[in-house]
Amino acid sequence: MSPSHALPQRRLKVSGLCCRRGERLLIDQLDFEVAAGEILLLRGPNGAGKTTLLLALAGVVRPEAGSIALTGGEADAGSMSDLHLLGHRAAVKPRLTVAENLRFWADMNGGERALIEPALVAAGLAHAEALEAGHLSAGQTRRLALARLLVAERPVWLLDEPTAALDSDGELLVGRLLDAHLLRGGLVVAATHHDLALRPPVRLRTLTLGVPA
Amino acid sequence: MRAFTALIARDLRLSLRIGGEALTLVLFFVMIGVIVPFAIGPDKGQLARLAPGIVWIAAFLSMLLGLDRLFRNDDDDGSLLLFRHAAIPLEAIVAAKTIAHWLLTALPLLVATPVLAILLAMDFESWWRTTFSLLLGTPALVAFGALGAAVTVSLRRGGLIAPVLILPLCVPVLIFGVGAISGGSSGPALLFLAAISLVVSTFAPFAAALALRVAGD
């Protein structure tokens, strides 16, 4: 990944956020801000609301109260096509080849097909390009999901357990991708239990979510 | 526009690779044509009289059968969640998926109608009229189906709920569809059928997208 041109600058501002999942109020009066070039790590035990917070930021879960604002320099700032969400499910079609899966998401997310080859190389999947994605291992599927973030350039990444199912080499890969993204002025919110292999100096902040009583 | 065509192309390609699914519907459609003569008896005149209605019922049931697939796979693997962040709005995505679904479920049935016409002793004139009314009516069925599938996508075992849900909505399509076949005064029914299809396929993507947004919440 070459740290080529800079990404559009975005700023994420969350104030007074409350989210409910079923009967439980998972997130209560949360305030934080993330600027371009910064990474926010979400920590906390299972069930603390990390995924819920990411889904709220992605506009999937409607917050009970509070506001989420994604501001930037352009007029269309804050639109949904500014962000990438990497969830538990990889959104990979088993009967399409690795390259076809990526091409689909490049088209879908308004990316460029020229980025597919570099993304495959960066994710370490170049040799598996013509393989049906159903034959990939769990870790390789995860790598393919990560490669999806690279084929359409967007400033905001919301990552849920980005290193899940990855080997130690894959964890380094996530670190490299995040470093490059932050260097270009991207913004990352990542929920993780592991320390990410980020290269200092990195503008990192941690937010620990607790289990509400 | 690139995202729109990419989605249609992907759904078609996936269906062709998996193969069996589209064929199952056609087989079901033809099977109804095979068993009806056994149930009604070999009286050709009677068969020919009932044939248009039978073809419509067969098409109707086959399309309800394939409904659950519309959003289920994309929901299971997480694609549906990511479609919210695509370069085109969710409404356009639903429209693209509906078009792909029509190409995969309705078009094969239209192609298979000659088989039913032979089995049910239809003459050329009534076969042609039946196929034409199916062509006009099936977009409405698919659009209503998209609505039902979107509402039930968050239910894990929602397989049969969507068809039951949209059945009352589809009854007018069936009435005017069959009405458009009978010779003589079929003009108004044909126009009404076309109007239903146009209106429903225009509004259904918006309603279905709304249902999908709520379902993720």
PDB file of C-alpha atoms in Angstrom, chain A residues 27-156:
ATOM      1  CA  ILE A  27     -24.719   2.684  26.018  1.00  0.00           C
ATOM      2  CA  ASP A  28     -25.589   5.512  28.352  1.00  0.00           C
ATOM      3  CA  GLN A  29     -24.592   9.141  27.812  1.00  0.00           C
ATOM      4  CA  LEU A  30     -21.480   8.564  25.754  1.00  0.00           C
ATOM      5  CA  ASP A  31     -19.423  11.481  24.474  1.00  0.00           C
ATOM      6  CA  PHE A  32     -16.309  11.319  22.346  1.00  0.00           C
ATOM      7  CA  GLU A  33     -14.627  12.818  19.344  1.00  0.00           C
ATOM      8  CA  VAL A  34     -12.317  11.325  16.757  1.00  0.00           C
ATOM      9  CA  ALA A  35     -10.422  13.493  14.309  1.00  0.00           C
ATOM     10  CA  ALA A  36      -8.870  12.643  10.967  1.00  0.00           C
ATOM     11  CA  GLY A  37      -5.720  10.598  11.352  1.00  0.00           C
ATOM     12  CA  GLU A  38      -6.814   9.223  14.709  1.00  0.00           C
ATOM     13  CA  ILE A  39      -7.779   5.737  15.797  1.00  0.00           C
ATOM     14  CA  LEU A  40     -10.217   5.054  18.608  1.00  0.00           C
ATOM     15  CA  LEU A  41     -10.020   1.622  20.211  1.00  0.00           C
ATOM     16  CA  LEU A  42     -13.174   0.320  21.820  1.00  0.00           C
ATOM     17  CA  ARG A  43     -12.467  -1.956  24.736  1.00  0.00           C
ATOM     18  CA  GLY A  44     -14.668  -3.781  27.158  1.00  0.00           C
ATOM     19  CA  PRO A  45     -15.921  -7.230  28.044  1.00  0.00           C
ATOM     20  CA  ASN A  46     -18.219  -9.241  25.786  1.00  0.00           C
ATOM     21  CA  GLY A  47     -21.662  -7.721  25.746  1.00  0.00           C
ATOM     22  CA  ALA A  48     -20.443  -4.278  26.723  1.00  0.00           C
ATOM     23  CA  GLY A  49     -21.916  -2.733  23.593  1.00  0.00           C
ATOM     24  CA  LYS A  50     -18.913  -2.404  21.301  1.00  0.00           C
ATOM     25  CA  THR A  51     -20.675  -3.843  18.280  1.00  0.00           C
ATOM     26  CA  THR A  52     -23.825  -1.885  19.071  1.00  0.00           C
ATOM     27  CA  LEU A  53     -21.821   1.328  19.171  1.00  0.00           C
ATOM     28  CA  LEU A  54     -20.228   0.529  15.814  1.00  0.00           C
ATOM     29  CA  LEU A  55     -23.625  -0.257  14.309  1.00  0.00           C
ATOM     30  CA  ALA A  56     -24.965   3.019  15.687  1.00  0.00           C
ATOM     31  CA  LEU A  57     -22.048   4.887  14.124  1.00  0.00           C
ATOM     32  CA  ALA A  58     -22.760   3.078  10.849  1.00  0.00           C
ATOM     33  CA  GLY A  59     -26.364   4.239  10.939  1.00  0.00           C
ATOM     34  CA  VAL A  60     -27.779   0.734  11.312  1.00  0.00           C
ATOM     35  CA  VAL A  61     -28.965   0.932  14.904  1.00  0.00           C
ATOM     36  CA  ARG A  62     -31.028   3.976  15.673  1.00  0.00           C
ATOM     37  CA  PRO A  63     -29.795   5.666  18.847  1.00  0.00           C
ATOM     38  CA  GLU A  64     -32.248   6.163  21.684  1.00  0.00           C
ATOM     39  CA  ALA A  65     -30.906   9.641  22.350  1.00  0.00           C
ATOM     40  CA  GLY A  66     -27.940  11.811  21.496  1.00  0.00           C
ATOM     41  CA  SER A  67     -26.312  12.643  18.222  1.00  0.00           C
ATOM     42  CA  ILE A  68     -23.681  11.263  15.907  1.00  0.00           C
ATOM     43  CA  ALA A  69     -22.165  13.751  13.518  1.00  0.00           C
ATOM     44  CA  LEU A  70     -19.685  13.016  10.791  1.00  0.00           C
ATOM     45  CA  THR A  71     -18.409  16.366   9.618  1.00  0.00           C
ATOM     46  CA  GLY A  72     -15.960  17.183   6.890  1.00  0.00           C
ATOM     47  CA  GLY A  73     -14.918  19.824   4.464  1.00  0.00           C
ATOM     48  CA  GLU A  74     -17.308  18.968   1.665  1.00  0.00           C
ATOM     49  CA  ALA A  75     -20.940  19.754   1.200  1.00  0.00           C
ATOM     50  CA  ASP A  76     -22.037  16.140   1.116  1.00  0.00           C
ATOM     51  CA  ALA A  77     -20.270  15.420   4.389  1.00  0.00           C
ATOM     52  CA  GLY A  78     -21.820  12.933   6.722  1.00  0.00           C
ATOM     53  CA  SER A  79     -23.305  10.786   4.006  1.00  0.00           C
ATOM     54  CA  MET A  80     -23.372   7.043   4.444  1.00  0.00           C
ATOM     55  CA  SER A  81     -21.026   6.433   1.538  1.00  0.00           C
ATOM     56  CA  ASP A  82     -18.186   7.943   3.561  1.00  0.00           C
ATOM     57  CA  LEU A  83     -17.614   4.900   5.684  1.00  0.00           C
ATOM     58  CA  HIS A  84     -16.683   1.244   5.572  1.00  0.00           C
ATOM     59  CA  LEU A  85     -18.052  -1.200   8.097  1.00  0.00           C
ATOM     60  CA  LEU A  86     -16.216  -4.447   8.763  1.00  0.00           C
ATOM     61  CA  GLY A  87     -18.512  -6.642  10.792  1.00  0.00           C
ATOM     62  CA  HIS A  88     -18.529 -10.213  12.048  1.00  0.00           C
ATOM     63  CA  ARG A  89     -19.895 -11.447   8.762  1.00  0.00           C
ATOM     64  CA  ALA A  90     -17.579 -11.128   5.819  1.00  0.00           C
ATOM     65  CA  ALA A  91     -20.162 -10.390   3.082  1.00  0.00           C
ATOM     66  CA  VAL A  92     -18.327 -12.807   0.817  1.00  0.00           C
ATOM     67  CA  LYS A  93     -20.197 -14.937  -1.726  1.00  0.00           C
ATOM     68  CA  PRO A  94     -18.814 -18.488  -1.645  1.00  0.00           C
ATOM     69  CA  ARG A  95     -19.638 -19.192  -5.292  1.00  0.00           C
ATOM     70  CA  LEU A  96     -17.867 -16.130  -6.670  1.00  0.00           C
ATOM     71  CA  THR A  97     -14.110 -16.090  -7.052  1.00  0.00           C
ATOM     72  CA  VAL A  98     -11.991 -13.917  -4.802  1.00  0.00           C
ATOM     73  CA  ALA A  99     -11.439 -11.386  -7.593  1.00  0.00           C
ATOM     74  CA  GLU A 100     -15.149 -11.355  -8.518  1.00  0.00           C
ATOM     75  CA  ASN A 101     -16.109 -10.668  -4.914  1.00  0.00           C
ATOM     76  CA  LEU A 102     -13.756  -7.713  -4.798  1.00  0.00           C
ATOM     77  CA  ARG A 103     -14.832  -6.416  -8.193  1.00  0.00           C
ATOM     78  CA  PHE A 104     -18.446  -6.489  -7.041  1.00  0.00           C
ATOM     79  CA  TRP A 105     -17.704  -4.432  -3.948  1.00  0.00           C
ATOM     80  CA  ALA A 106     -15.535  -2.033  -5.932  1.00  0.00           C
ATOM     81  CA  ASP A 107     -18.478  -1.402  -8.279  1.00  0.00           C
ATOM     82  CA  MET A 108     -20.977  -1.328  -5.453  1.00  0.00           C
ATOM     83  CA  ASN A 109     -19.106   1.146  -3.286  1.00  0.00           C
ATOM     84  CA  GLY A 110     -18.027   3.424  -6.097  1.00  0.00           C
ATOM     85  CA  GLY A 111     -14.419   2.271  -5.996  1.00  0.00           C
ATOM     86  CA  GLU A 112     -11.940   1.708  -8.781  1.00  0.00           C
ATOM     87  CA  ARG A 113     -11.214  -1.576 -10.464  1.00  0.00           C
ATOM     88  CA  ALA A 114      -7.562  -0.587 -10.742  1.00  0.00           C
ATOM     89  CA  LEU A 115      -7.340  -0.935  -6.963  1.00  0.00           C
ATOM     90  CA  ILE A 116      -8.332  -4.610  -6.976  1.00  0.00           C
ATOM     91  CA  GLU A 117      -4.911  -6.019  -7.843  1.00  0.00           C
ATOM     92  CA  PRO A 118      -3.016  -3.945  -5.254  1.00  0.00           C
ATOM     93  CA  ALA A 119      -5.662  -4.793  -2.652  1.00  0.00           C
ATOM     94  CA  LEU A 120      -5.253  -8.521  -3.328  1.00  0.00           C
ATOM     95  CA  VAL A 121      -1.495  -8.213  -3.003  1.00  0.00           C
ATOM     96  CA  ALA A 122      -1.796  -6.152   0.176  1.00  0.00           C
ATOM     97  CA  ALA A 123      -4.137  -8.699   1.748  1.00  0.00           C
ATOM     98  CA  GLY A 124      -1.868 -11.576   0.773  1.00  0.00           C
ATOM     99  CA  LEU A 125      -4.480 -13.172  -1.482  1.00  0.00           C
ATOM    100  CA  ALA A 126      -2.819 -12.632  -4.860  1.00  0.00           C
ATOM    101  CA  HIS A 127      -2.260 -16.380  -5.338  1.00  0.00           C
ATOM    102  CA  ALA A 128      -5.932 -17.172  -4.572  1.00  0.00           C
ATOM    103  CA  GLU A 129      -7.388 -14.637  -6.998  1.00  0.00           C
ATOM    104  CA  ALA A 130      -9.160 -17.148  -9.243  1.00  0.00           C
ATOM    105  CA  LEU A 131     -10.275 -19.426  -6.414  1.00  0.00           C
ATOM    106  CA  GLU A 132     -13.929 -19.611  -5.421  1.00  0.00           C
ATOM    107  CA  ALA A 133     -14.252 -17.812  -2.117  1.00  0.00           C
ATOM    108  CA  GLY A 134     -16.036 -20.808  -0.604  1.00  0.00           C
ATOM    109  CA  HIS A 135     -12.725 -22.672  -0.587  1.00  0.00           C
ATOM    110  CA  LEU A 136     -10.984 -20.040   1.524  1.00  0.00           C
ATOM    111  CA  SER A 137     -10.184 -20.636   5.178  1.00  0.00           C
ATOM    112  CA  ALA A 138     -11.709 -18.454   7.889  1.00  0.00           C
ATOM    113  CA  GLY A 139      -8.575 -16.339   8.057  1.00  0.00           C
ATOM    114  CA  GLN A 140      -8.397 -15.922   4.293  1.00  0.00           C
ATOM    115  CA  THR A 141     -12.066 -14.922   4.214  1.00  0.00           C
ATOM    116  CA  ARG A 142     -11.232 -12.286   6.788  1.00  0.00           C
ATOM    117  CA  ARG A 143      -8.372 -11.059   4.594  1.00  0.00           C
ATOM    118  CA  LEU A 144     -10.778 -10.820   1.682  1.00  0.00           C
ATOM    119  CA  ALA A 145     -13.149  -8.773   3.845  1.00  0.00           C
ATOM    120  CA  LEU A 146     -10.252  -6.470   4.696  1.00  0.00           C
ATOM    121  CA  ALA A 147      -9.333  -6.154   1.021  1.00  0.00           C
ATOM    122  CA  ARG A 148     -12.876  -4.845   0.451  1.00  0.00           C
ATOM    123  CA  LEU A 149     -11.927  -1.754   2.458  1.00  0.00           C
ATOM    124  CA  LEU A 150      -9.117  -1.046   0.023  1.00  0.00           C
ATOM    125  CA  VAL A 151     -10.954  -1.238  -3.305  1.00  0.00           C
ATOM    126  CA  ALA A 152     -13.139   1.769  -2.526  1.00  0.00           C
ATOM    127  CA  GLU A 153     -11.327   4.567  -0.774  1.00  0.00           C
ATOM    128  CA  ARG A 154     -13.308   5.974   2.104  1.00  0.00           C
ATOM    129  CA  PRO A 155     -12.092   8.074   5.004  1.00  0.00           C
ATOM    130  CA  VAL A 156     -13.934   6.371   7.872  1.00  0.00           C
TER     131      VAL A 156
END
